[in-house]
Short mmCIF file of N, CA, C and O and ligand atoms in Angstrom, two decimals:
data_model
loop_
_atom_site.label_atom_id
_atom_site.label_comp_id
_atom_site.label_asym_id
_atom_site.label_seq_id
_atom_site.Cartn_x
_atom_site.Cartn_y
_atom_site.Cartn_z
N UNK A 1 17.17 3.13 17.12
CA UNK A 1 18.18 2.79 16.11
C UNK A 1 19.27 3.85 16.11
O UNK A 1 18.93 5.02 15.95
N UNK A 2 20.60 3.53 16.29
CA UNK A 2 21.73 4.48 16.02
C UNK A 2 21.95 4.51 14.57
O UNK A 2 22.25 3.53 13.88
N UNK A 3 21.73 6.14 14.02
CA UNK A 3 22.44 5.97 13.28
C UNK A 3 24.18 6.29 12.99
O UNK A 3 24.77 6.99 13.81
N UNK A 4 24.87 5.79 11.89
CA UNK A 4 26.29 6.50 11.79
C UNK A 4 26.40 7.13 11.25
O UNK A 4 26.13 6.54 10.21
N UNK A 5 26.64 8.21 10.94
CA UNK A 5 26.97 8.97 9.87
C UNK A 5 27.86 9.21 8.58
O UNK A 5 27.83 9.80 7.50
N UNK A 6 28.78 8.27 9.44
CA UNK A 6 30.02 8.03 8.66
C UNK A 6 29.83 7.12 7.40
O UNK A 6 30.59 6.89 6.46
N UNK A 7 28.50 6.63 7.71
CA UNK A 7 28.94 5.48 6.80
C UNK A 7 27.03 5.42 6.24
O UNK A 7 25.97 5.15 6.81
N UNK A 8 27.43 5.85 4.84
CA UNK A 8 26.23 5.84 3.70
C UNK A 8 25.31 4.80 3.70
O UNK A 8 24.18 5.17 3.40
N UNK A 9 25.46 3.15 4.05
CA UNK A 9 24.31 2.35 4.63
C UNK A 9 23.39 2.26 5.03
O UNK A 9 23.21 2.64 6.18
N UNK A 10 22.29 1.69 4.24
CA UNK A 10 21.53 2.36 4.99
C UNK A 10 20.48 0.34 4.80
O UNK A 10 20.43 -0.47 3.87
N UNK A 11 20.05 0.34 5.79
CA UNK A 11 19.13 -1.01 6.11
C UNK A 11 18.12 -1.00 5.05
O UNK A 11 17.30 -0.09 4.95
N UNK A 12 18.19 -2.11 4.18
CA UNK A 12 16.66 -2.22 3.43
C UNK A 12 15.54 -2.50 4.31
O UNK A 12 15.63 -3.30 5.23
N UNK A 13 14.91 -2.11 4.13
CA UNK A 13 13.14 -2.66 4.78
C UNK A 13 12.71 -4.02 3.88
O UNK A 13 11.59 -4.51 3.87
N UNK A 14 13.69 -4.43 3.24
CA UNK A 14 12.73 -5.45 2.35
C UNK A 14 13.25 -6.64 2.88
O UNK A 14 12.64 -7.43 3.59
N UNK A 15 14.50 -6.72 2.47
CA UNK A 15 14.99 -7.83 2.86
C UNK A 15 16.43 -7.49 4.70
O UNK A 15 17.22 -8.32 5.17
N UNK A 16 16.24 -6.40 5.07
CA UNK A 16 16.74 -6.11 5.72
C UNK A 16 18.35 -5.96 6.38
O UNK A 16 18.83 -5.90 7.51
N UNK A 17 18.92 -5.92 4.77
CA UNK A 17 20.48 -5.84 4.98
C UNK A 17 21.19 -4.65 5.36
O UNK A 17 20.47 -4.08 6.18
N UNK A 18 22.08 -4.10 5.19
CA UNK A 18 22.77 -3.07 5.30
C UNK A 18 23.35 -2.58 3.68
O UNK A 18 24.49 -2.90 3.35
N UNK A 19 22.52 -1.85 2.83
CA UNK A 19 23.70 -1.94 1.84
C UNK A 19 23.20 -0.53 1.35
O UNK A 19 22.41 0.22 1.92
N UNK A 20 23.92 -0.34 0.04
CA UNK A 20 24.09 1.44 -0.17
C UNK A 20 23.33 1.47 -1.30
O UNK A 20 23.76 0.86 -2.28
N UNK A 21 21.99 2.22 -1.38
CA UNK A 21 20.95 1.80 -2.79
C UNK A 21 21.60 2.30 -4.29
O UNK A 21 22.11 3.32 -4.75
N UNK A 22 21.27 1.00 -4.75
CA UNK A 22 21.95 1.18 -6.10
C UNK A 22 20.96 2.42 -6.87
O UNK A 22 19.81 2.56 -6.46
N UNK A 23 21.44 3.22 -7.89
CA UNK A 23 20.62 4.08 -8.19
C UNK A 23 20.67 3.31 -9.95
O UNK A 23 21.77 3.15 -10.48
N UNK A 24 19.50 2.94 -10.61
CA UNK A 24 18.99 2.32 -11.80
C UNK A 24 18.97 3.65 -12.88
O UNK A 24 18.46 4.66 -12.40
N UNK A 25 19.46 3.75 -14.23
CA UNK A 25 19.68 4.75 -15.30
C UNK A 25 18.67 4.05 -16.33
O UNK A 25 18.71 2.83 -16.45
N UNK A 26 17.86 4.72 -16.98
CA UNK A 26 16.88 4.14 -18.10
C UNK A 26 18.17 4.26 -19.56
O UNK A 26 19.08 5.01 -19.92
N UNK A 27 17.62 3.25 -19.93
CA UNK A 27 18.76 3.03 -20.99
C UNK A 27 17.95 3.72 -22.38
O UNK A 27 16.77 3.70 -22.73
N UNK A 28 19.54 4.49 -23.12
CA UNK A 28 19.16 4.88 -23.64
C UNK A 28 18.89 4.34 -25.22
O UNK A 28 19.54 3.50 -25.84
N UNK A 29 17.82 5.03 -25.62
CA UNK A 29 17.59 4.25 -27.25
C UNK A 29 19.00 4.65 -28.30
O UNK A 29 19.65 5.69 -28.19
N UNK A 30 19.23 3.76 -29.15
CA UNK A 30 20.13 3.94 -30.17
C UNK A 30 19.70 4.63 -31.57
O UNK A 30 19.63 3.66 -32.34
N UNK A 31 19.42 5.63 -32.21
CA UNK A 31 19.23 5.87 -33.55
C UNK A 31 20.59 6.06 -34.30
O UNK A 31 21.32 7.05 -34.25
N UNK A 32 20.76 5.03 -34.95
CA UNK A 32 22.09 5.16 -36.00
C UNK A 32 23.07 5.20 -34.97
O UNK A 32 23.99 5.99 -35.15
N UNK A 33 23.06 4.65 -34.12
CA UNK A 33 24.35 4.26 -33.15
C UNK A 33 24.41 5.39 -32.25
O UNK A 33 25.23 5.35 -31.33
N UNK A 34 23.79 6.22 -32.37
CA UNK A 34 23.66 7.84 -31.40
C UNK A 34 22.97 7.53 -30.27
O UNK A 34 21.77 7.45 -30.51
N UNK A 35 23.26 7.31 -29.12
CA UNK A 35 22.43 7.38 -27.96
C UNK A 35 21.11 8.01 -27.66
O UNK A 35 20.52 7.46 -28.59
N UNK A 36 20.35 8.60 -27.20
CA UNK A 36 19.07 8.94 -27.59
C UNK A 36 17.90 9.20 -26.07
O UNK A 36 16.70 8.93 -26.15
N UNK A 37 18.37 9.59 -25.17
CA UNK A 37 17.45 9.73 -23.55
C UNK A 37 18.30 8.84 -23.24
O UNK A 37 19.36 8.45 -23.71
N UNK A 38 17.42 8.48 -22.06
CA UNK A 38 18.04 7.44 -21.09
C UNK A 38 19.59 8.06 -20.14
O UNK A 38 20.24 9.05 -20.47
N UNK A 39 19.76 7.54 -19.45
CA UNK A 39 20.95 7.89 -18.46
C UNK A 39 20.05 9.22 -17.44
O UNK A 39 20.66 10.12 -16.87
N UNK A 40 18.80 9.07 -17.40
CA UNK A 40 18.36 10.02 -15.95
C UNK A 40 18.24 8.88 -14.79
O UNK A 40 17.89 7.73 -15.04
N UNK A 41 18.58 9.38 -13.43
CA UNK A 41 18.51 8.18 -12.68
C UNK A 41 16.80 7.96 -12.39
O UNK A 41 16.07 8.88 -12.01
N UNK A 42 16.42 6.85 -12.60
CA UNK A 42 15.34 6.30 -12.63
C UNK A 42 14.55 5.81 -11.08
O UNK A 42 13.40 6.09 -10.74
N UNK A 43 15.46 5.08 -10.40
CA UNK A 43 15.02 5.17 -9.03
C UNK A 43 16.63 4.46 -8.29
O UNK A 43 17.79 4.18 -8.61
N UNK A 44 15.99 4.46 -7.51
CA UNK A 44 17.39 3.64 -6.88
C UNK A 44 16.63 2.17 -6.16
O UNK A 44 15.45 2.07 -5.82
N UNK A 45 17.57 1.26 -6.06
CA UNK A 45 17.14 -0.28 -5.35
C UNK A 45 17.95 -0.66 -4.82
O UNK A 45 19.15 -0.49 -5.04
N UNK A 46 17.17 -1.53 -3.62
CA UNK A 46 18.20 -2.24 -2.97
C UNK A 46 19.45 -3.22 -3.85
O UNK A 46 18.97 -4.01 -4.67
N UNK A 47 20.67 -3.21 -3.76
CA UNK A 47 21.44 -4.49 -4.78
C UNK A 47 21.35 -5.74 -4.25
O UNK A 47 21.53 -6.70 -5.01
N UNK A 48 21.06 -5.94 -2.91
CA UNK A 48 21.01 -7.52 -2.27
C UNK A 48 19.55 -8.10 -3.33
O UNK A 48 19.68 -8.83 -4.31
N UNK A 49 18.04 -7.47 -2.76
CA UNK A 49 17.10 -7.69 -3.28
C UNK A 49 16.00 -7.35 -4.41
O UNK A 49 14.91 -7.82 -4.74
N UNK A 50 16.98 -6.13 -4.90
CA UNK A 50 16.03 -5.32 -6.74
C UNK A 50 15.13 -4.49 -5.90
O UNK A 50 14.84 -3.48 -6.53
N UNK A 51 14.50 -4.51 -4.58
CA UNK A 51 13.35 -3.63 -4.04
C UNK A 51 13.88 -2.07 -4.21
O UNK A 51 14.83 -1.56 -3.61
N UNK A 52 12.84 -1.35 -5.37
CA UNK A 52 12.83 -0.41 -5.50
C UNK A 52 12.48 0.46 -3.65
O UNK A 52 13.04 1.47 -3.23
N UNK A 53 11.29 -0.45 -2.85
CA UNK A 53 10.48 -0.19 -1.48
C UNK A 53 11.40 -0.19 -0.41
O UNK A 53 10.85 -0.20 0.69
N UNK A 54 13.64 -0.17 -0.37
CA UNK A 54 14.28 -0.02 0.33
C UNK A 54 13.77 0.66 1.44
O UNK A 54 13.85 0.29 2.61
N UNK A 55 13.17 1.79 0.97
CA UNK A 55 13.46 2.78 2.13
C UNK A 55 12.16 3.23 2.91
O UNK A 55 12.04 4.27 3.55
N UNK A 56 11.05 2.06 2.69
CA UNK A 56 9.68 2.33 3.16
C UNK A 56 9.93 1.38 4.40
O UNK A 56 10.51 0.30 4.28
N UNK A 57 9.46 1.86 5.61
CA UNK A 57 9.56 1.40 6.69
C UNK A 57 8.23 0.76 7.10
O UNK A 57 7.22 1.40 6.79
N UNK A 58 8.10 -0.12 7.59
CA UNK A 58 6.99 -1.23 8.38
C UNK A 58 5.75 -0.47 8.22
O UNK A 58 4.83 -0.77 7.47
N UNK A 59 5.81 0.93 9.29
CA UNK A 59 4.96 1.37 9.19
C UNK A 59 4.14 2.26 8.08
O UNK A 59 2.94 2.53 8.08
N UNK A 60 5.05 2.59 7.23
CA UNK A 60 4.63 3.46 6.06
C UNK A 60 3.95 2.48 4.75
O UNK A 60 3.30 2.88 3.79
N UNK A 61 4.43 0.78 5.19
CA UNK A 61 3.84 -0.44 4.24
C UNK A 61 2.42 -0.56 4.85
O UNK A 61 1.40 -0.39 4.19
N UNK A 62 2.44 -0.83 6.08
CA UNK A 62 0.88 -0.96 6.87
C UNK A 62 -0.23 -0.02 6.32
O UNK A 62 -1.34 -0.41 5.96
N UNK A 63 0.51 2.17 6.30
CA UNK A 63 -0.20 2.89 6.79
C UNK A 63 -0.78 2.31 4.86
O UNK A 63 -1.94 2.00 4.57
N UNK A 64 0.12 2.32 4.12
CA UNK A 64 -0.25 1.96 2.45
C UNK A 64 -1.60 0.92 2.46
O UNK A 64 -2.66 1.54 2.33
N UNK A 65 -1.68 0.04 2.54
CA UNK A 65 -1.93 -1.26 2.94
C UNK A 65 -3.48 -0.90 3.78
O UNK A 65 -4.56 -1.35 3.40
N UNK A 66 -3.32 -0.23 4.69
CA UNK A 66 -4.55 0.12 5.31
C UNK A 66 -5.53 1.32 4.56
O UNK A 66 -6.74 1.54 4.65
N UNK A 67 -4.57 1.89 3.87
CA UNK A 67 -5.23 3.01 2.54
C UNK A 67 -5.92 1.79 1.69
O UNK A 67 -7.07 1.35 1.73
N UNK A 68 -5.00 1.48 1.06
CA UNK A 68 -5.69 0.44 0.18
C UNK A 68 -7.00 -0.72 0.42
O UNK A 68 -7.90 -1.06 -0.34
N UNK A 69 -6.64 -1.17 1.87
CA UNK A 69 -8.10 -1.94 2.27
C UNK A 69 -9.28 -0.83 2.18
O UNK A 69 -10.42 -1.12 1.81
N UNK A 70 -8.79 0.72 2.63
CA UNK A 70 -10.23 1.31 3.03
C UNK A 70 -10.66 1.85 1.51
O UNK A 70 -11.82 2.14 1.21
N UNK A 71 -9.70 1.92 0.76
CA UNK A 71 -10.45 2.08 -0.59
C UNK A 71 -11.02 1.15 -1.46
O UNK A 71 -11.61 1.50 -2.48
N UNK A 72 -10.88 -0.03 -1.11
CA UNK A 72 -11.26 -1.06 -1.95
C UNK A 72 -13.01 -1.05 -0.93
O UNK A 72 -14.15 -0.93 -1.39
N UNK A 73 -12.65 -1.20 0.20
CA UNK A 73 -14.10 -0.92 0.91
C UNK A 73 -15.18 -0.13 0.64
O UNK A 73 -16.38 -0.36 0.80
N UNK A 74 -14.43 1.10 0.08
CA UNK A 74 -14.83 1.88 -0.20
C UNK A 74 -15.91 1.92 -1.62
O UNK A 74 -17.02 2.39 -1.87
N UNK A 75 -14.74 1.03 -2.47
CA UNK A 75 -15.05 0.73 -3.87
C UNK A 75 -16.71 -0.16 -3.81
O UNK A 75 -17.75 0.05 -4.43
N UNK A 76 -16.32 -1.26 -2.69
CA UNK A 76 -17.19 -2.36 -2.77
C UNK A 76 -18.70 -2.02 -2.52
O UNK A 76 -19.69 -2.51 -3.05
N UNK A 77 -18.52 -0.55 -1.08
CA UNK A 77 -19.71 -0.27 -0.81
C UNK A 77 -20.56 0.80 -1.81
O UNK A 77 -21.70 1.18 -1.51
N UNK A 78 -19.86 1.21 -3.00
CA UNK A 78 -19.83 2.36 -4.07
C UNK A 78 -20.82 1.02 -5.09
O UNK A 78 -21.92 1.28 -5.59
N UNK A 79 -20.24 -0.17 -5.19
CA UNK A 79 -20.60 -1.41 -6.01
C UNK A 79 -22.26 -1.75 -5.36
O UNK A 79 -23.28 -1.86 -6.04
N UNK A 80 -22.19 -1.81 -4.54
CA UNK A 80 -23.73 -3.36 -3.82
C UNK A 80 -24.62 -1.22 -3.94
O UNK A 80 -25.72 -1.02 -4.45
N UNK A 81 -24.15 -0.61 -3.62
CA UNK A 81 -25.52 0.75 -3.83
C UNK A 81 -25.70 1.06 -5.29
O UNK A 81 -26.79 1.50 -5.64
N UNK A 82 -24.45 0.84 -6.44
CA UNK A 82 -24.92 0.79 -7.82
C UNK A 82 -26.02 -0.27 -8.09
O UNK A 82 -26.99 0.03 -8.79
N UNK A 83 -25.82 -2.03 -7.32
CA UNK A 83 -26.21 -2.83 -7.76
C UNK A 83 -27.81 -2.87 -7.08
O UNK A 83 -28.78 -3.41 -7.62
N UNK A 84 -27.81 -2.24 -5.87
CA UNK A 84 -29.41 -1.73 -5.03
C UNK A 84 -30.59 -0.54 -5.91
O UNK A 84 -31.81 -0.38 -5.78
N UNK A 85 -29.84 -0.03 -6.57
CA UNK A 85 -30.20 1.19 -7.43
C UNK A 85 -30.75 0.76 -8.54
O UNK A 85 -31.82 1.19 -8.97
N UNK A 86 -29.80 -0.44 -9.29
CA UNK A 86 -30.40 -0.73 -10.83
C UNK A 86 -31.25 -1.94 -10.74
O UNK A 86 -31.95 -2.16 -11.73
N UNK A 87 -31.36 -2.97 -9.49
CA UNK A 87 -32.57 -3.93 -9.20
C UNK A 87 -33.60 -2.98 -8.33
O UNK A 87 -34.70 -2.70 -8.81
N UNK A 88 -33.20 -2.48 -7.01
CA UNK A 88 -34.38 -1.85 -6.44
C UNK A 88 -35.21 -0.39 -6.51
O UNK A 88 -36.32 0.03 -6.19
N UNK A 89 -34.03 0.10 -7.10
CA UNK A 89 -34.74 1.55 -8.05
C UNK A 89 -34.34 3.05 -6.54
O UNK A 89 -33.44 2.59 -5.84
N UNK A 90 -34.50 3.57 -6.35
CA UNK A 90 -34.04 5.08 -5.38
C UNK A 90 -34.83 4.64 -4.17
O UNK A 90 -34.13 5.06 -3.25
N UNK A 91 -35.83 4.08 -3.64
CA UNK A 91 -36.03 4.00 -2.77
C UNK A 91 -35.40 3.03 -2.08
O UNK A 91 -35.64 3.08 -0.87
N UNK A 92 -34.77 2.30 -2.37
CA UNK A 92 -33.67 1.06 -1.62
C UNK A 92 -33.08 1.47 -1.45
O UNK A 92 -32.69 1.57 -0.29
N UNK A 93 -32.23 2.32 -2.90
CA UNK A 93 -30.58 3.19 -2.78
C UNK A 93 -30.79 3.55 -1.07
O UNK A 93 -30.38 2.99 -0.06
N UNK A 94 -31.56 4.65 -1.29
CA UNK A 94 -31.98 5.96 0.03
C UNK A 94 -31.07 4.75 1.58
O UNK A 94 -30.15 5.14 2.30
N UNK A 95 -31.79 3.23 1.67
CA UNK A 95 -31.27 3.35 2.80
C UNK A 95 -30.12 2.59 2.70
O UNK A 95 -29.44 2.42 3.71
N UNK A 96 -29.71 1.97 1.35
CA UNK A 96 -28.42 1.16 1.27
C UNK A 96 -27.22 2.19 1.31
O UNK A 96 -26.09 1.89 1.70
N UNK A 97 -27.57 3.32 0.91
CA UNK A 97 -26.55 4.70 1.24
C UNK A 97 -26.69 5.05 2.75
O UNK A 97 -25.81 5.76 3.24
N UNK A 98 -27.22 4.83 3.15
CA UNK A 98 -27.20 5.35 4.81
C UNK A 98 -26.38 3.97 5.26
O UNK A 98 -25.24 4.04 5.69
N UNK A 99 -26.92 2.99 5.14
CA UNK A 99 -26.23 2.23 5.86
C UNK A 99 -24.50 1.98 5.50
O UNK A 99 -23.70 1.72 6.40
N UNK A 100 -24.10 2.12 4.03
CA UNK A 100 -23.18 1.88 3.54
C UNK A 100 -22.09 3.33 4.05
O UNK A 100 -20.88 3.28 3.88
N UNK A 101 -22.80 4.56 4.67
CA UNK A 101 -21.88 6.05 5.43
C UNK A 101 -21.90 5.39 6.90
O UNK A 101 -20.83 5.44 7.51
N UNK A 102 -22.95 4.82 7.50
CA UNK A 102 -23.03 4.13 8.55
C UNK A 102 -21.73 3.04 9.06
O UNK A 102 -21.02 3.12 10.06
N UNK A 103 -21.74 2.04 8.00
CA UNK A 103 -21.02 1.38 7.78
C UNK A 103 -19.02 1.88 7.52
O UNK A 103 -18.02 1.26 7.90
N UNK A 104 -19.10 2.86 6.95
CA UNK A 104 -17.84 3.55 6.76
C UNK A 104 -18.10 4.50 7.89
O UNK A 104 -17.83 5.31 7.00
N UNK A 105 -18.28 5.01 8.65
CA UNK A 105 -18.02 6.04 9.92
C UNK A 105 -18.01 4.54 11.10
O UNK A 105 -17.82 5.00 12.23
N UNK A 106 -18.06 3.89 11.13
CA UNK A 106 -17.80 2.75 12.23
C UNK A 106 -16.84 1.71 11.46
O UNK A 106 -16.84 0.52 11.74
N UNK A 107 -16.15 2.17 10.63
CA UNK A 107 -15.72 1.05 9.92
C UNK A 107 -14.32 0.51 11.24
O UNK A 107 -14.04 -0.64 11.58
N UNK A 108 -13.78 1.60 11.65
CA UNK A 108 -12.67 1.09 13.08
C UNK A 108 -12.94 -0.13 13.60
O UNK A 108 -12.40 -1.24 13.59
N UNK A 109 -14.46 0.62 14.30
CA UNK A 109 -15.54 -0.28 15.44
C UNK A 109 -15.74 -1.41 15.24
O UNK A 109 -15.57 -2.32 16.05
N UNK A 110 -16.30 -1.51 13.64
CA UNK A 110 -16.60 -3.17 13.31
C UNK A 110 -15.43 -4.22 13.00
O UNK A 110 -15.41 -5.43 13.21
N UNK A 111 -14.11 -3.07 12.21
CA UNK A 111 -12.72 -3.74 11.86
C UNK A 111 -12.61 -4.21 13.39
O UNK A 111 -12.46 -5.43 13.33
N UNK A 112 -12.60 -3.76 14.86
CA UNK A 112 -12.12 -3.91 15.82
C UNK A 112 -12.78 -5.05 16.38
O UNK A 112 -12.11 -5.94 16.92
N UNK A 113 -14.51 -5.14 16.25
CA UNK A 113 -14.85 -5.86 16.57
C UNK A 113 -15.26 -7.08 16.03
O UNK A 113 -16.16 -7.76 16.54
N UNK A 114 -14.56 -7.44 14.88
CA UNK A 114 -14.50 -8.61 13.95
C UNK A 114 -13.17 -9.26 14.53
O UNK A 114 -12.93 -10.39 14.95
N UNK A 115 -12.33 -8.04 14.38
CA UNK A 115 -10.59 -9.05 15.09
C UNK A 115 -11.05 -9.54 16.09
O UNK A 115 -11.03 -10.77 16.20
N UNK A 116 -11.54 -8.85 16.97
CA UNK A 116 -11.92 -9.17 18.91
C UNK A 116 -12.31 -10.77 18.64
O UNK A 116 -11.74 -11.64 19.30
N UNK A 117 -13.29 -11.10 17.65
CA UNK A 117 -13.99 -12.28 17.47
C UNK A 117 -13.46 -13.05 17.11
O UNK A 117 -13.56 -14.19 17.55
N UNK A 118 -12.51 -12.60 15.93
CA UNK A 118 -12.04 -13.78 15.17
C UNK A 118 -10.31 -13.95 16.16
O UNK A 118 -9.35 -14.36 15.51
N UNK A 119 -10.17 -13.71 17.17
CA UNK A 119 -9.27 -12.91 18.02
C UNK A 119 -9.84 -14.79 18.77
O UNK A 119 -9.50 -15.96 18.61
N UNK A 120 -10.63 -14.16 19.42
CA UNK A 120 -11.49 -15.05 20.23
C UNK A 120 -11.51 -16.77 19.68
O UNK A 120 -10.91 -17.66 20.27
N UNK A 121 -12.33 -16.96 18.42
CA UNK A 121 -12.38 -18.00 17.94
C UNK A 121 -10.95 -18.51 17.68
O UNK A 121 -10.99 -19.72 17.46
N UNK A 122 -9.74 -18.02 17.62
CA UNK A 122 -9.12 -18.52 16.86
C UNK A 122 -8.29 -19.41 18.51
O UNK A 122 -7.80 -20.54 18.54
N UNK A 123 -8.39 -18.42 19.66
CA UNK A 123 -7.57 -19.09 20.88
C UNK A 123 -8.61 -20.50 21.16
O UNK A 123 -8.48 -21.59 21.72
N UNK A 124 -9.34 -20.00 20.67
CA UNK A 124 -10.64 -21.13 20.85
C UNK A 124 -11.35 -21.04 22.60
O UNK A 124 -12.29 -21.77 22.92
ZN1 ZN B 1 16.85 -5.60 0.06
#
């Protein structure tokens, strides 16, 4: 990508225009007609599309996005060893925790080898 220098534009990532991010002021409260906060700039957004996320690029949405799957994974496998613990009592936990660190240290391997499959099935 060239950039110009000359010229403040800058491409949204959202909707992908060229435009110059509007910067948004929190409005301020009125007591007795006196203004009151407000007027700090709040964030800036794209003006074509309101996306505060202008300036997050493809990859910085993915790397988000892939945080977020591995913590919810994370969450889920934190969930079924609470739920192994309060039906099967510490001796279940013991190996539903091994398998569930097992499970997260190959989590690539199996993410990789689930696409490969569903990769597979889908060309048929
Ligand atoms: Zn936009």
């Amino acid at each position: 990508m060239v950039s110009d220098m000359r010229n403040d534009k800058v491409e949204c990532q959202c909707c992908k225009k060229m435009m110059v991010p509007k910067v948004i002021t929190s409005a301020p409260f009125y007591i007795s007609g006196v203004p009151v906060g407000g007027r700090d700039p709040e964030a800036s957004v794209c003006p074509f599309c309101l996306s505060p996320k202008w300036m997050l690029t493809e990859e910085q949405v993915l790397t988000g996005a892939k945080a977020n799957a591995e913590f919810y994974g994370i969450i889920v496998l934190l969930m079924i060893n609470i739920v192994v613990f309060t039906r099967l009592g510490a001796e279940a936990v013991g190996v539903s925790v091994g398998l569930s660190v097992l499970l997260f240290l190959f989590r690539a391997q199996i993410a990789k080898a689930v696409k490969d499959r569903l990769t597979e099935i889908f060309k048929g």
